[in-house]
Amino acid sequence: IVERHEAVALRHFIIESAFKEGRFVLKKEEIEFVKSLPIFEVYEGHRFSSRSPSSSSQSSTSSVMLQALTGRIRPPNGVNERLLDSRFVKVAKQEERLLECLGVKQMDELELYKTCLFERKSSMPMLPQHVVEEAVVEVLHQLPRLNKQTNGRFREYIRGQRFISPDVEKDDGKHSKTKKKTARQTPAAAAAAAA
């Protein structure tokens, strides 16, 4: 088993060997060998604490594990790491060019928001509601830039998303049946309306 500090040293050695006078010099066979090494940090998921989201901005922490690069992708720059799963390799600034030259593709930012947030599959780990709402608000703050990049398509996509979450009220406890259902506007809904 490779220790984390050993993996860091190996990646640093590969970077020094892979570039000569600024040029990437690894051959195809060498590239495949490097990609097969379990020395790259991959997102494992997130451990959410039992504290309320208002108690600390650090209510969740990302966790990484060492894996090979085969089948991995790079996340877009600057996205919320709490949305990432084991498909994504953790990219250090000094390793970004190496990963690019090794053929590790970067997921498009809009595609990430669709697959990891708005259309997150049931097979993926469930995110706490407050994390989802915070992530949606972050996206909405980026709406002008994202909308410009897609010629208005992203705004239309956002308008089709559901931002109302059900608030189920129980009776006095004698019965387990739902008494009634009401809808409350989430922070994301308010932000969407403002956008």
mmCIF file with all atom_site columns, C-alpha atoms in Angstrom:
data_model
loop_
_atom_site.group_PDB
_atom_site.id
_atom_site.type_symbol
_atom_site.label_atom_id
_atom_site.label_alt_id
_atom_site.label_comp_id
_atom_site.label_asym_id
_atom_site.label_entity_id
_atom_site.label_seq_id
_atom_site.pdbx_PDB_ins_code
_atom_site.Cartn_x
_atom_site.Cartn_y
_atom_site.Cartn_z
_atom_site.occupancy
_atom_site.B_iso_or_equiv
_atom_site.pdbx_formal_charge
_atom_site.auth_seq_id
_atom_site.auth_comp_id
_atom_site.auth_asym_id
_atom_site.auth_atom_id
_atom_site.pdbx_PDB_model_num
ATOM 1   C CA . ILE A 1 1   ? 0.000   0.000  0.000   1.00 0.00 ? 1   ILE A CA 1
ATOM 2   C CA . VAL A 1 2   ? 1.382   3.383  -0.999  1.00 0.00 ? 2   VAL A CA 1
ATOM 3   C CA . GLU A 1 3   ? 1.329   5.998  1.732   1.00 0.00 ? 3   GLU A CA 1
ATOM 4   C CA . ARG A 1 4   ? 0.087   9.477  0.885   1.00 0.00 ? 4   ARG A CA 1
ATOM 5   C CA . HIS A 1 5   ? 3.491   11.144 1.336   1.00 0.00 ? 5   HIS A CA 1
ATOM 6   C CA . GLU A 1 6   ? 5.046   8.497  -0.916  1.00 0.00 ? 6   GLU A CA 1
ATOM 7   C CA . ALA A 1 7   ? 2.399   9.129  -3.581  1.00 0.00 ? 7   ALA A CA 1
ATOM 8   C CA . VAL A 1 8   ? 3.119   12.868 -3.465  1.00 0.00 ? 8   VAL A CA 1
ATOM 9   C CA . ALA A 1 9   ? 6.847   12.196 -3.939  1.00 0.00 ? 9   ALA A CA 1
ATOM 10  C CA . LEU A 1 10  ? 6.183   9.810  -6.844  1.00 0.00 ? 10  LEU A CA 1
ATOM 11  C CA . ARG A 1 11  ? 3.946   12.326 -8.606  1.00 0.00 ? 11  ARG A CA 1
ATOM 12  C CA . HIS A 1 12  ? 6.597   14.990 -8.182  1.00 0.00 ? 12  HIS A CA 1
ATOM 13  C CA . PHE A 1 13  ? 9.213   12.644 -9.679  1.00 0.00 ? 13  PHE A CA 1
ATOM 14  C CA . ILE A 1 14  ? 6.922   11.867 -12.638 1.00 0.00 ? 14  ILE A CA 1
ATOM 15  C CA . ILE A 1 15  ? 6.389   15.562 -13.316 1.00 0.00 ? 15  ILE A CA 1
ATOM 16  C CA . GLU A 1 16  ? 10.149  16.159 -13.373 1.00 0.00 ? 16  GLU A CA 1
ATOM 17  C CA . SER A 1 17  ? 10.669  13.187 -15.721 1.00 0.00 ? 17  SER A CA 1
ATOM 18  C CA . ALA A 1 18  ? 7.726   13.877 -18.023 1.00 0.00 ? 18  ALA A CA 1
ATOM 19  C CA . PHE A 1 19  ? 8.810   17.339 -19.129 1.00 0.00 ? 19  PHE A CA 1
ATOM 20  C CA . LYS A 1 20  ? 12.099  18.256 -20.781 1.00 0.00 ? 20  LYS A CA 1
ATOM 21  C CA . GLU A 1 21  ? 12.667  21.919 -21.618 1.00 0.00 ? 21  GLU A CA 1
ATOM 22  C CA . GLY A 1 22  ? 8.938   22.487 -21.236 1.00 0.00 ? 22  GLY A CA 1
ATOM 23  C CA . ARG A 1 23  ? 7.958   19.665 -23.602 1.00 0.00 ? 23  ARG A CA 1
ATOM 24  C CA . PHE A 1 24  ? 5.976   16.566 -22.618 1.00 0.00 ? 24  PHE A CA 1
ATOM 25  C CA . VAL A 1 25  ? 8.191   13.605 -23.547 1.00 0.00 ? 25  VAL A CA 1
ATOM 26  C CA . LEU A 1 26  ? 6.409   10.481 -22.292 1.00 0.00 ? 26  LEU A CA 1
ATOM 27  C CA . LYS A 1 27  ? 5.562   7.843  -24.886 1.00 0.00 ? 27  LYS A CA 1
ATOM 28  C CA . LYS A 1 28  ? 2.184   6.111  -25.170 1.00 0.00 ? 28  LYS A CA 1
ATOM 29  C CA . GLU A 1 29  ? 3.305   3.033  -23.222 1.00 0.00 ? 29  GLU A CA 1
ATOM 30  C CA . GLU A 1 30  ? 4.759   5.217  -20.474 1.00 0.00 ? 30  GLU A CA 1
ATOM 31  C CA . ILE A 1 31  ? 1.562   7.253  -20.289 1.00 0.00 ? 31  ILE A CA 1
ATOM 32  C CA . GLU A 1 32  ? -0.547  4.123  -19.798 1.00 0.00 ? 32  GLU A CA 1
ATOM 33  C CA . PHE A 1 33  ? 1.845   2.880  -17.119 1.00 0.00 ? 33  PHE A CA 1
ATOM 34  C CA . VAL A 1 34  ? 1.721   6.149  -15.188 1.00 0.00 ? 34  VAL A CA 1
ATOM 35  C CA . LYS A 1 35  ? -2.084  6.233  -15.387 1.00 0.00 ? 35  LYS A CA 1
ATOM 36  C CA . SER A 1 36  ? -2.239  2.710  -13.923 1.00 0.00 ? 36  SER A CA 1
ATOM 37  C CA . LEU A 1 37  ? -0.298  3.652  -10.784 1.00 0.00 ? 37  LEU A CA 1
ATOM 38  C CA . PRO A 1 38  ? -2.490  3.996  -7.641  1.00 0.00 ? 38  PRO A CA 1
ATOM 39  C CA . ILE A 1 39  ? -0.819  7.233  -6.571  1.00 0.00 ? 39  ILE A CA 1
ATOM 40  C CA . PHE A 1 40  ? -3.377  9.855  -7.551  1.00 0.00 ? 40  PHE A CA 1
ATOM 41  C CA . GLU A 1 41  ? -5.795  11.452 -5.112  1.00 0.00 ? 41  GLU A CA 1
ATOM 42  C CA . VAL A 1 42  ? -9.417  10.754 -5.989  1.00 0.00 ? 42  VAL A CA 1
ATOM 43  C CA . TYR A 1 43  ? -12.467 12.091 -4.188  1.00 0.00 ? 43  TYR A CA 1
ATOM 44  C CA . GLU A 1 44  ? -13.949 9.387  -2.002  1.00 0.00 ? 44  GLU A CA 1
ATOM 45  C CA . GLY A 1 45  ? -16.977 11.292 -0.828  1.00 0.00 ? 45  GLY A CA 1
ATOM 46  C CA . HIS A 1 46  ? -17.798 13.541 2.089   1.00 0.00 ? 46  HIS A CA 1
ATOM 47  C CA . ARG A 1 47  ? -18.327 13.009 5.768   1.00 0.00 ? 47  ARG A CA 1
ATOM 48  C CA . PHE A 1 48  ? -21.070 15.220 7.117   1.00 0.00 ? 48  PHE A CA 1
ATOM 49  C CA . SER A 1 49  ? -21.023 16.104 10.768  1.00 0.00 ? 49  SER A CA 1
ATOM 50  C CA . SER A 1 50  ? -24.041 16.066 13.053  1.00 0.00 ? 50  SER A CA 1
ATOM 51  C CA . ARG A 1 51  ? -23.719 19.787 13.702  1.00 0.00 ? 51  ARG A CA 1
ATOM 52  C CA . SER A 1 52  ? -26.337 22.100 12.306  1.00 0.00 ? 52  SER A CA 1
ATOM 53  C CA . PRO A 1 53  ? -25.326 23.894 9.098   1.00 0.00 ? 53  PRO A CA 1
ATOM 54  C CA . SER A 1 54  ? -25.505 27.235 10.890  1.00 0.00 ? 54  SER A CA 1
ATOM 55  C CA . SER A 1 55  ? -23.019 26.185 13.559  1.00 0.00 ? 55  SER A CA 1
ATOM 56  C CA . SER A 1 56  ? -20.049 26.155 11.222  1.00 0.00 ? 56  SER A CA 1
ATOM 57  C CA . SER A 1 57  ? -19.267 26.736 7.581   1.00 0.00 ? 57  SER A CA 1
ATOM 58  C CA . GLN A 1 58  ? -17.137 23.602 7.776   1.00 0.00 ? 58  GLN A CA 1
ATOM 59  C CA . SER A 1 59  ? -20.081 21.234 8.370   1.00 0.00 ? 59  SER A CA 1
ATOM 60  C CA . SER A 1 60  ? -18.627 18.732 5.916   1.00 0.00 ? 60  SER A CA 1
ATOM 61  C CA . THR A 1 61  ? -15.167 17.694 4.900   1.00 0.00 ? 61  THR A CA 1
ATOM 62  C CA . SER A 1 62  ? -14.019 16.143 1.665   1.00 0.00 ? 62  SER A CA 1
ATOM 63  C CA . SER A 1 63  ? -12.191 12.832 1.782   1.00 0.00 ? 63  SER A CA 1
ATOM 64  C CA . VAL A 1 64  ? -9.722  11.493 -0.772  1.00 0.00 ? 64  VAL A CA 1
ATOM 65  C CA . MET A 1 65  ? -8.208  8.108  -1.528  1.00 0.00 ? 65  MET A CA 1
ATOM 66  C CA . LEU A 1 66  ? -5.300  6.998  -3.708  1.00 0.00 ? 66  LEU A CA 1
ATOM 67  C CA . GLN A 1 67  ? -6.301  5.394  -7.003  1.00 0.00 ? 67  GLN A CA 1
ATOM 68  C CA . ALA A 1 68  ? -5.168  4.968  -10.591 1.00 0.00 ? 68  ALA A CA 1
ATOM 69  C CA . LEU A 1 69  ? -6.185  7.534  -13.210 1.00 0.00 ? 69  LEU A CA 1
ATOM 70  C CA . THR A 1 70  ? -7.963  5.046  -15.448 1.00 0.00 ? 70  THR A CA 1
ATOM 71  C CA . GLY A 1 71  ? -11.555 6.165  -15.921 1.00 0.00 ? 71  GLY A CA 1
ATOM 72  C CA . ARG A 1 72  ? -11.092 9.387  -13.928 1.00 0.00 ? 72  ARG A CA 1
ATOM 73  C CA . ILE A 1 73  ? -11.882 12.936 -14.969 1.00 0.00 ? 73  ILE A CA 1
ATOM 74  C CA . ARG A 1 74  ? -10.795 16.367 -13.789 1.00 0.00 ? 74  ARG A CA 1
ATOM 75  C CA . PRO A 1 75  ? -13.396 18.618 -12.173 1.00 0.00 ? 75  PRO A CA 1
ATOM 76  C CA . PRO A 1 76  ? -13.884 22.178 -13.434 1.00 0.00 ? 76  PRO A CA 1
ATOM 77  C CA . ASN A 1 77  ? -11.844 24.786 -11.604 1.00 0.00 ? 77  ASN A CA 1
ATOM 78  C CA . GLY A 1 78  ? -13.414 26.447 -8.602  1.00 0.00 ? 78  GLY A CA 1
ATOM 79  C CA . VAL A 1 79  ? -16.461 24.203 -8.149  1.00 0.00 ? 79  VAL A CA 1
ATOM 80  C CA . ASN A 1 80  ? -17.868 23.130 -4.787  1.00 0.00 ? 80  ASN A CA 1
ATOM 81  C CA . GLU A 1 81  ? -15.872 20.026 -3.808  1.00 0.00 ? 81  GLU A CA 1
ATOM 82  C CA . ARG A 1 82  ? -18.819 18.665 -1.828  1.00 0.00 ? 82  ARG A CA 1
ATOM 83  C CA . LEU A 1 83  ? -20.489 17.797 -5.149  1.00 0.00 ? 83  LEU A CA 1
ATOM 84  C CA . LEU A 1 84  ? -17.636 15.595 -6.337  1.00 0.00 ? 84  LEU A CA 1
ATOM 85  C CA . ASP A 1 85  ? -17.486 11.790 -6.174  1.00 0.00 ? 85  ASP A CA 1
ATOM 86  C CA . SER A 1 86  ? -14.957 9.083  -6.957  1.00 0.00 ? 86  SER A CA 1
ATOM 87  C CA . ARG A 1 87  ? -15.039 9.803  -10.701 1.00 0.00 ? 87  ARG A CA 1
ATOM 88  C CA . PHE A 1 88  ? -13.013 12.949 -10.074 1.00 0.00 ? 88  PHE A CA 1
ATOM 89  C CA . VAL A 1 89  ? -9.298  13.207 -9.456  1.00 0.00 ? 89  VAL A CA 1
ATOM 90  C CA . LYS A 1 90  ? -8.130  15.892 -7.043  1.00 0.00 ? 90  LYS A CA 1
ATOM 91  C CA . VAL A 1 91  ? -6.019  18.369 -8.981  1.00 0.00 ? 91  VAL A CA 1
ATOM 92  C CA . ALA A 1 92  ? -3.114  20.184 -7.362  1.00 0.00 ? 92  ALA A CA 1
ATOM 93  C CA . LYS A 1 93  ? -1.984  23.277 -9.255  1.00 0.00 ? 93  LYS A CA 1
ATOM 94  C CA . GLN A 1 94  ? 1.470   21.865 -9.987  1.00 0.00 ? 94  GLN A CA 1
ATOM 95  C CA . GLU A 1 95  ? -0.081  18.628 -11.318 1.00 0.00 ? 95  GLU A CA 1
ATOM 96  C CA . GLU A 1 96  ? -2.707  20.131 -13.619 1.00 0.00 ? 96  GLU A CA 1
ATOM 97  C CA . ARG A 1 97  ? -0.531  20.149 -16.744 1.00 0.00 ? 97  ARG A CA 1
ATOM 98  C CA . LEU A 1 98  ? 0.616   16.573 -16.133 1.00 0.00 ? 98  LEU A CA 1
ATOM 99  C CA . LEU A 1 99  ? -2.969  15.319 -15.868 1.00 0.00 ? 99  LEU A CA 1
ATOM 100 C CA . GLU A 1 100 ? -3.895  17.174 -19.029 1.00 0.00 ? 100 GLU A CA 1
ATOM 101 C CA . CYS A 1 101 ? -0.956  15.674 -20.948 1.00 0.00 ? 101 CYS A CA 1
ATOM 102 C CA . LEU A 1 102 ? -1.844  12.211 -19.619 1.00 0.00 ? 102 LEU A CA 1
ATOM 103 C CA . GLY A 1 103 ? -5.215  12.567 -21.305 1.00 0.00 ? 103 GLY A CA 1
ATOM 104 C CA . VAL A 1 104 ? -7.359  13.044 -18.195 1.00 0.00 ? 104 VAL A CA 1
ATOM 105 C CA . LYS A 1 105 ? -10.258 15.080 -19.539 1.00 0.00 ? 105 LYS A CA 1
ATOM 106 C CA . GLN A 1 106 ? -11.890 17.921 -17.629 1.00 0.00 ? 106 GLN A CA 1
ATOM 107 C CA . MET A 1 107 ? -15.656 17.812 -17.182 1.00 0.00 ? 107 MET A CA 1
ATOM 108 C CA . ASP A 1 108 ? -17.527 20.844 -18.427 1.00 0.00 ? 108 ASP A CA 1
ATOM 109 C CA . GLU A 1 109 ? -18.821 23.055 -15.611 1.00 0.00 ? 109 GLU A CA 1
ATOM 110 C CA . LEU A 1 110 ? -22.408 22.970 -16.844 1.00 0.00 ? 110 LEU A CA 1
ATOM 111 C CA . GLU A 1 111 ? -22.315 19.191 -17.209 1.00 0.00 ? 111 GLU A CA 1
ATOM 112 C CA . LEU A 1 112 ? -21.056 18.865 -13.644 1.00 0.00 ? 112 LEU A CA 1
ATOM 113 C CA . TYR A 1 113 ? -23.916 20.932 -12.234 1.00 0.00 ? 113 TYR A CA 1
ATOM 114 C CA . LYS A 1 114 ? -26.411 18.858 -14.184 1.00 0.00 ? 114 LYS A CA 1
ATOM 115 C CA . THR A 1 115 ? -25.052 15.430 -13.235 1.00 0.00 ? 115 THR A CA 1
ATOM 116 C CA . CYS A 1 116 ? -23.847 16.130 -9.684  1.00 0.00 ? 116 CYS A CA 1
ATOM 117 C CA . LEU A 1 117 ? -26.507 18.551 -8.473  1.00 0.00 ? 117 LEU A CA 1
ATOM 118 C CA . PHE A 1 118 ? -29.711 19.092 -10.446 1.00 0.00 ? 118 PHE A CA 1
ATOM 119 C CA . GLU A 1 119 ? -29.982 15.609 -11.990 1.00 0.00 ? 119 GLU A CA 1
ATOM 120 C CA . ARG A 1 120 ? -28.049 13.663 -9.362  1.00 0.00 ? 120 ARG A CA 1
ATOM 121 C CA . LYS A 1 121 ? -28.757 9.939  -9.764  1.00 0.00 ? 121 LYS A CA 1
ATOM 122 C CA . SER A 1 122 ? -30.282 7.923  -6.936  1.00 0.00 ? 122 SER A CA 1
ATOM 123 C CA . SER A 1 123 ? -27.253 5.598  -7.058  1.00 0.00 ? 123 SER A CA 1
ATOM 124 C CA . MET A 1 124 ? -25.003 8.470  -5.969  1.00 0.00 ? 124 MET A CA 1
ATOM 125 C CA . PRO A 1 125 ? -24.550 9.320  -2.267  1.00 0.00 ? 125 PRO A CA 1
ATOM 126 C CA . MET A 1 126 ? -27.330 11.586 -1.060  1.00 0.00 ? 126 MET A CA 1
ATOM 127 C CA . LEU A 1 127 ? -26.345 15.127 -0.138  1.00 0.00 ? 127 LEU A CA 1
ATOM 128 C CA . PRO A 1 128 ? -27.857 16.840 2.919   1.00 0.00 ? 128 PRO A CA 1
ATOM 129 C CA . GLN A 1 129 ? -30.521 19.392 2.017   1.00 0.00 ? 129 GLN A CA 1
ATOM 130 C CA . HIS A 1 130 ? -28.515 22.351 3.321   1.00 0.00 ? 130 HIS A CA 1
ATOM 131 C CA . VAL A 1 131 ? -25.545 21.344 1.138   1.00 0.00 ? 131 VAL A CA 1
ATOM 132 C CA . VAL A 1 132 ? -27.790 21.133 -1.923  1.00 0.00 ? 132 VAL A CA 1
ATOM 133 C CA . GLU A 1 133 ? -29.299 24.547 -1.220  1.00 0.00 ? 133 GLU A CA 1
ATOM 134 C CA . GLU A 1 134 ? -25.907 26.167 -0.643  1.00 0.00 ? 134 GLU A CA 1
ATOM 135 C CA . ALA A 1 135 ? -24.595 24.669 -3.884  1.00 0.00 ? 135 ALA A CA 1
ATOM 136 C CA . VAL A 1 136 ? -27.643 25.842 -5.849  1.00 0.00 ? 136 VAL A CA 1
ATOM 137 C CA . VAL A 1 137 ? -27.249 29.375 -4.510  1.00 0.00 ? 137 VAL A CA 1
ATOM 138 C CA . GLU A 1 138 ? -23.571 29.310 -5.521  1.00 0.00 ? 138 GLU A CA 1
ATOM 139 C CA . VAL A 1 139 ? -24.609 28.308 -9.036  1.00 0.00 ? 139 VAL A CA 1
ATOM 140 C CA . LEU A 1 140 ? -27.185 31.074 -9.204  1.00 0.00 ? 140 LEU A CA 1
ATOM 141 C CA . HIS A 1 141 ? -24.570 33.628 -8.220  1.00 0.00 ? 141 HIS A CA 1
ATOM 142 C CA . GLN A 1 142 ? -22.610 32.459 -11.286 1.00 0.00 ? 142 GLN A CA 1
ATOM 143 C CA . LEU A 1 143 ? -25.696 32.583 -13.495 1.00 0.00 ? 143 LEU A CA 1
ATOM 144 C CA . PRO A 1 144 ? -24.706 35.656 -15.598 1.00 0.00 ? 144 PRO A CA 1
ATOM 145 C CA . ARG A 1 145 ? -21.352 34.092 -16.516 1.00 0.00 ? 145 ARG A CA 1
ATOM 146 C CA . LEU A 1 146 ? -22.787 30.625 -17.138 1.00 0.00 ? 146 LEU A CA 1
ATOM 147 C CA . ASN A 1 147 ? -25.683 32.043 -19.118 1.00 0.00 ? 147 ASN A CA 1
ATOM 148 C CA . LYS A 1 148 ? -23.324 34.019 -21.331 1.00 0.00 ? 148 LYS A CA 1
ATOM 149 C CA . GLN A 1 149 ? -21.210 30.937 -21.998 1.00 0.00 ? 149 GLN A CA 1
ATOM 150 C CA . THR A 1 150 ? -24.268 28.998 -23.210 1.00 0.00 ? 150 THR A CA 1
ATOM 151 C CA . ASN A 1 151 ? -26.059 31.799 -25.092 1.00 0.00 ? 151 ASN A CA 1
ATOM 152 C CA . GLY A 1 152 ? -28.940 31.763 -22.631 1.00 0.00 ? 152 GLY A CA 1
ATOM 153 C CA . ARG A 1 153 ? -29.478 28.011 -22.485 1.00 0.00 ? 153 ARG A CA 1
ATOM 154 C CA . PHE A 1 154 ? -28.356 27.648 -18.874 1.00 0.00 ? 154 PHE A CA 1
ATOM 155 C CA . ARG A 1 155 ? -30.880 30.224 -17.648 1.00 0.00 ? 155 ARG A CA 1
ATOM 156 C CA . GLU A 1 156 ? -33.660 28.284 -19.361 1.00 0.00 ? 156 GLU A CA 1
ATOM 157 C CA . TYR A 1 157 ? -32.358 25.072 -17.831 1.00 0.00 ? 157 TYR A CA 1
ATOM 158 C CA . ILE A 1 158 ? -32.360 26.626 -14.344 1.00 0.00 ? 158 ILE A CA 1
ATOM 159 C CA . ARG A 1 159 ? -35.923 27.873 -14.812 1.00 0.00 ? 159 ARG A CA 1
ATOM 160 C CA . GLY A 1 160 ? -37.021 24.289 -15.341 1.00 0.00 ? 160 GLY A CA 1
ATOM 161 C CA . GLN A 1 161 ? -35.600 23.107 -12.027 1.00 0.00 ? 161 GLN A CA 1
ATOM 162 C CA . ARG A 1 162 ? -37.663 22.590 -8.889  1.00 0.00 ? 162 ARG A CA 1
ATOM 163 C CA . PHE A 1 163 ? -36.738 24.891 -6.021  1.00 0.00 ? 163 PHE A CA 1
ATOM 164 C CA . ILE A 1 164 ? -39.706 24.177 -3.746  1.00 0.00 ? 164 ILE A CA 1
ATOM 165 C CA . SER A 1 165 ? -39.290 21.507 -1.112  1.00 0.00 ? 165 SER A CA 1
ATOM 166 C CA . PRO A 1 166 ? -42.244 19.916 0.708   1.00 0.00 ? 166 PRO A CA 1
ATOM 167 C CA . ASP A 1 167 ? -42.748 20.646 4.385   1.00 0.00 ? 167 ASP A CA 1
ATOM 168 C CA . VAL A 1 168 ? -44.743 17.805 5.857   1.00 0.00 ? 168 VAL A CA 1
ATOM 169 C CA . GLU A 1 169 ? -46.607 18.471 9.090   1.00 0.00 ? 169 GLU A CA 1
ATOM 170 C CA . LYS A 1 170 ? -47.553 15.606 11.404  1.00 0.00 ? 170 LYS A CA 1
ATOM 171 C CA . ASP A 1 171 ? -50.569 15.447 13.670  1.00 0.00 ? 171 ASP A CA 1
ATOM 172 C CA . ASP A 1 172 ? -50.353 15.314 17.466  1.00 0.00 ? 172 ASP A CA 1
ATOM 173 C CA . GLY A 1 173 ? -48.392 12.056 17.355  1.00 0.00 ? 173 GLY A CA 1
ATOM 174 C CA . LYS A 1 174 ? -51.258 9.631  17.825  1.00 0.00 ? 174 LYS A CA 1
ATOM 175 C CA . HIS A 1 175 ? -51.171 8.688  14.177  1.00 0.00 ? 175 HIS A CA 1
ATOM 176 C CA . SER A 1 176 ? -48.321 8.338  11.714  1.00 0.00 ? 176 SER A CA 1
ATOM 177 C CA . LYS A 1 177 ? -50.372 9.567  8.764   1.00 0.00 ? 177 LYS A CA 1
ATOM 178 C CA . THR A 1 178 ? -49.574 12.900 7.196   1.00 0.00 ? 178 THR A CA 1
ATOM 179 C CA . LYS A 1 179 ? -51.938 15.582 8.352   1.00 0.00 ? 179 LYS A CA 1
ATOM 180 C CA . LYS A 1 180 ? -51.288 17.967 5.512   1.00 0.00 ? 180 LYS A CA 1
ATOM 181 C CA . LYS A 1 181 ? -48.579 19.127 3.180   1.00 0.00 ? 181 LYS A CA 1
ATOM 182 C CA . THR A 1 182 ? -47.415 22.655 2.676   1.00 0.00 ? 182 THR A CA 1
ATOM 183 C CA . ALA A 1 183 ? -44.694 24.116 0.524   1.00 0.00 ? 183 ALA A CA 1
ATOM 184 C CA . ARG A 1 184 ? -42.008 26.444 1.733   1.00 0.00 ? 184 ARG A CA 1
ATOM 185 C CA . GLN A 1 185 ? -39.632 28.480 -0.315  1.00 0.00 ? 185 GLN A CA 1
ATOM 186 C CA . THR A 1 186 ? -36.034 27.380 0.098   1.00 0.00 ? 186 THR A CA 1
ATOM 187 C CA . PRO A 1 187 ? -33.069 29.775 0.030   1.00 0.00 ? 187 PRO A CA 1
ATOM 188 C CA . ALA A 1 188 ? -32.423 28.484 -3.469  1.00 0.00 ? 188 ALA A CA 1
ATOM 189 C CA . ALA A 1 189 ? -35.923 29.483 -4.523  1.00 0.00 ? 189 ALA A CA 1
ATOM 190 C CA . ALA A 1 190 ? -35.419 32.978 -3.209  1.00 0.00 ? 190 ALA A CA 1
ATOM 191 C CA . ALA A 1 191 ? -32.133 33.260 -5.036  1.00 0.00 ? 191 ALA A CA 1
ATOM 192 C CA . ALA A 1 192 ? -33.704 31.943 -8.223  1.00 0.00 ? 192 ALA A CA 1
ATOM 193 C CA . ALA A 1 193 ? -36.431 34.531 -8.016  1.00 0.00 ? 193 ALA A CA 1
ATOM 194 C CA . ALA A 1 194 ? -33.865 37.262 -7.484  1.00 0.00 ? 194 ALA A CA 1
ATOM 195 C CA . ALA A 1 195 ? -31.835 36.056 -10.457 1.00 0.00 ? 195 ALA A CA 1
#
